[in-house]
Coordinates of C-alpha atoms in Angstrom, one line a residue:
I694 CA -27.4 -18.6 45.5
A695 CA -29.7 -15.7 46.3
F696 CA -26.8 -13.4 45.4
I697 CA -26.0 -15.0 42.1
F698 CA -29.7 -15.3 40.9
P699 CA -30.3 -11.5 40.3
I700 CA -27.0 -11.3 38.4
V701 CA -28.0 -14.1 36.0
L702 CA -31.4 -12.4 35.5
F703 CA -29.7 -9.0 34.9
G704 CA -27.4 -10.5 32.3
Q705 CA -30.3 -11.9 30.2
V706 CA -31.5 -9.9 27.2
D707 CA -35.1 -9.8 26.0
R708 CA -34.5 -10.4 22.3
S709 CA -38.1 -9.8 21.5
I710 CA -37.5 -6.1 22.0
M711 CA -35.5 -4.2 19.3
P712 CA -32.8 -2.2 20.9
K713 CA -32.8 1.5 20.3
A714 CA -30.3 2.8 17.8
S715 CA -27.7 5.2 19.1
E716 CA -27.2 8.6 17.6
A717 CA -25.2 8.7 14.4
P718 CA -21.6 9.8 15.0
T719 CA -20.6 13.2 13.6
I720 CA -18.1 12.9 10.9
N721 CA -16.0 16.0 10.3
I722 CA -14.3 15.9 6.9
K723 CA -12.7 19.0 5.5
D724 CA -13.9 19.9 2.0
S725 CA -11.3 19.0 -0.7
E726 CA -9.5 21.8 -2.4
V727 CA -9.7 21.7 -6.2
F728 CA -7.4 23.7 -8.5
K729 CA -5.5 23.5 -11.8
T730 CA -1.8 23.6 -12.4
S731 CA -0.2 25.8 -15.0
N732 CA 0.0 22.8 -17.4
G733 CA -3.8 22.1 -17.1
I734 CA -3.7 19.2 -14.6
T735 CA -6.7 19.2 -12.2
V736 CA -5.6 18.6 -8.6
I737 CA -7.9 17.4 -5.8
L738 CA -6.3 18.0 -2.4
S739 CA -7.7 16.3 0.7
E740 CA -5.9 17.0 3.9
N741 CA -5.9 14.9 7.1
H742 CA -3.0 15.3 9.4
K743 CA -3.9 12.7 12.0
M744 CA -1.3 10.3 10.6
P745 CA 2.1 11.1 9.1
R746 CA 1.3 9.6 5.7
V747 CA 0.7 11.0 2.3
S748 CA -1.0 9.5 -0.8
F749 CA -0.8 10.5 -4.4
E750 CA -2.9 9.2 -7.4
L751 CA -2.4 10.4 -10.9
V752 CA -5.4 9.4 -13.2
M753 CA -5.1 9.8 -16.9
G754 CA -8.1 11.6 -18.4
S755 CA -8.1 9.7 -21.7
T756 CA -11.3 8.5 -23.3
P757 CA -11.7 4.7 -23.4
M758 CA -10.9 3.3 -26.8
T759 CA -11.8 0.1 -28.5
E760 CA -8.9 -2.3 -29.1
G761 CA -10.7 -4.7 -31.5
S762 CA -8.5 -7.6 -32.6
M763 CA -5.9 -6.6 -30.0
T764 CA -8.2 -6.4 -27.0
G765 CA -6.2 -6.6 -23.8
L766 CA -3.2 -4.6 -25.0
S767 CA -3.8 -1.7 -22.6
D768 CA -4.2 -4.1 -19.6
L769 CA -0.9 -5.8 -20.5
A770 CA 0.8 -2.4 -20.9
G771 CA -0.6 -1.4 -17.5
S772 CA 0.8 -4.6 -15.9
L773 CA 4.3 -3.8 -17.4
I774 CA 4.5 -0.2 -16.1
M775 CA 6.1 -1.3 -12.9
S776 CA 8.6 -3.6 -14.6
G777 CA 11.5 -1.2 -14.5
T778 CA 12.7 2.1 -16.0
S779 CA 15.6 3.3 -18.1
N780 CA 17.2 4.4 -14.8
Q781 CA 16.6 1.3 -12.6
S782 CA 15.6 -2.4 -13.0
K783 CA 12.4 -3.9 -11.6
D784 CA 14.4 -5.4 -8.7
E785 CA 16.0 -2.0 -7.9
L786 CA 12.7 -0.3 -8.1
D787 CA 11.0 -2.8 -5.8
A788 CA 13.9 -2.6 -3.3
A789 CA 13.6 1.2 -3.2
V790 CA 9.9 1.0 -2.5
D791 CA 10.3 -1.6 0.1
Y792 CA 13.1 0.3 1.9
M793 CA 10.6 3.2 2.4
G794 CA 7.8 0.9 3.5
A795 CA 5.8 2.5 0.7
S796 CA 3.2 1.3 -1.8
L797 CA 3.7 2.2 -5.5
N798 CA 1.6 0.6 -8.2
A799 CA 0.1 1.4 -11.6
D800 CA -2.4 0.1 -14.1
N801 CA -3.4 1.1 -17.7
N802 CA -4.7 4.6 -16.7
S803 CA -3.3 5.5 -13.3
I804 CA -0.4 5.4 -10.9
R805 CA -0.6 5.5 -7.1
L806 CA 1.9 6.2 -4.3
S807 CA 1.4 5.9 -0.5
C808 CA 4.3 6.5 1.9
L809 CA 5.3 8.2 5.2
T810 CA 5.4 12.0 4.9
K811 CA 9.2 12.0 5.5
H812 CA 9.7 9.8 2.4
K813 CA 7.5 12.0 0.2
D814 CA 10.2 13.5 -2.0
N815 CA 11.9 10.1 -2.6
G816 CA 8.5 8.5 -3.3
L817 CA 7.5 11.1 -5.8
S818 CA 10.9 10.7 -7.5
L819 CA 10.2 7.0 -8.0
M820 CA 6.7 7.7 -9.1
S821 CA 7.9 10.2 -11.7
D822 CA 10.6 7.8 -12.9
V823 CA 8.0 5.1 -13.5
L824 CA 5.6 7.5 -15.2
L825 CA 8.1 9.0 -17.6
N826 CA 10.8 6.4 -18.1
A827 CA 9.1 2.9 -18.0
N828 CA 11.1 0.8 -20.5
F829 CA 9.1 -2.5 -20.8
P830 CA 12.0 -5.0 -20.7
Q831 CA 11.5 -8.0 -23.0
S832 CA 11.9 -10.5 -20.1
E833 CA 9.0 -8.9 -18.3
V834 CA 6.9 -8.7 -21.5
D835 CA 7.4 -12.5 -21.9
R836 CA 6.4 -13.1 -18.3
I837 CA 3.3 -11.0 -18.5
V838 CA 2.2 -12.7 -21.7
K839 CA 2.7 -16.1 -20.2
Q840 CA 0.7 -15.0 -17.2
A841 CA -2.1 -13.8 -19.4
E842 CA -2.1 -17.2 -21.2
S843 CA -2.4 -19.0 -17.9
G844 CA -5.2 -16.6 -16.8
L845 CA -7.2 -17.3 -20.0
L846 CA -6.8 -21.0 -19.5
S847 CA -8.0 -20.9 -15.9
T848 CA -11.0 -18.7 -17.0
K849 CA -12.5 -21.7 -18.7
S850 CA -13.0 -23.4 -15.4
D851 CA -13.8 -20.2 -13.4
G852 CA -17.6 -19.6 -13.3
A853 CA -17.3 -16.2 -11.7
T854 CA -14.9 -14.8 -14.4
M855 CA -17.0 -16.4 -17.2
A856 CA -20.1 -14.7 -15.8
R857 CA -18.4 -11.4 -15.5
N858 CA -17.2 -11.6 -19.2
V859 CA -20.7 -12.5 -20.3
L860 CA -22.2 -9.6 -18.3
S861 CA -19.8 -7.2 -20.1
K862 CA -20.9 -8.5 -23.5
V863 CA -24.6 -8.2 -22.6
N864 CA -24.5 -4.8 -20.9
Y865 CA -22.4 -3.1 -23.7
P866 CA -23.0 -3.3 -27.4
N867 CA -20.5 -4.4 -30.0
G868 CA -17.8 -1.7 -30.5
H869 CA -18.0 -0.4 -26.9
P870 CA -14.7 -0.4 -25.0
Y871 CA -16.3 -1.8 -21.9
G872 CA -17.7 -4.8 -23.8
E873 CA -14.4 -6.0 -25.0
V874 CA -12.9 -9.2 -23.5
M875 CA -9.4 -10.5 -24.1
T876 CA -9.3 -14.0 -25.7
E877 CA -6.6 -16.4 -26.9
A878 CA -7.0 -14.9 -30.4
T879 CA -6.5 -11.3 -29.3
L880 CA -3.6 -12.2 -27.1
E881 CA -1.9 -14.0 -30.0
K882 CA -2.2 -10.9 -32.1
I883 CA -0.7 -8.8 -29.3
T884 CA 2.1 -11.3 -29.0
N885 CA 2.8 -11.3 -32.7
R886 CA 2.8 -7.5 -32.8
L887 CA 5.3 -7.4 -29.9
V888 CA 7.5 -9.9 -31.7
E889 CA 7.3 -8.0 -34.9
K890 CA 8.2 -4.7 -33.1
K891 CA 11.2 -6.5 -31.4
R892 CA 12.4 -7.7 -34.8
I893 CA 12.2 -4.2 -36.3
T894 CA 14.1 -2.6 -33.4

C-alpha cells in the first residue's frame, strides 16, 4: 500500500494550474515557383518529395457571369464534365482512374488530378481527354437533370440549404452572379433548352 500510494499521487494532475504551452513546431515549406507557359497559362509549382504522389489542378480564369433565367446551367455542365468523352465512355473513364488508384474530378471552372508519380503520364492523358473532349451524353444529361430535380425537392425540407440560399440573396444584390440560386423555374428552362438543342442536332 505504501508503494502504490505515491504512484497514485504522482498520476494526479492539478487542473487548477494551466499547463505551459510547448514551443511551436518549425514548419519548413519551400516557396512555390510561379511562371507562365508560352500560351499564357500561369503555373504555380509546389514541390514536396516526401511521398511519391503528384497533384494537378487547372483553374479557369473566367469572370463569373450571371445566368438569369437559366441559373444553374454552369453547375449542371460542371457535373457532366466527367460523364465521358468522344474517346471513352464514363464507365471506361472511371475504370481507368480506378485502375491507377487515382482521383480525377471536375466542376464548372476547374479539373483536378491526384495520382502516384509513376502514373503521372497516364493520369495527365485522362485529364486532357476530359478537358478537351467531354461529349455530354444524353443519358447522363437526363440523369443529372433528374438529380437536380430531386435536390430542389429536398431543399424545401432542408433548413441549412434554405438558409444558405437566403444568405446568398441577402449578401449579393440582384444581378450579381453569387446571388443567383437555381429554382424549379430555371431548371425547367435549362431542360427545355437542352431538349430544343437535341431536336435541332
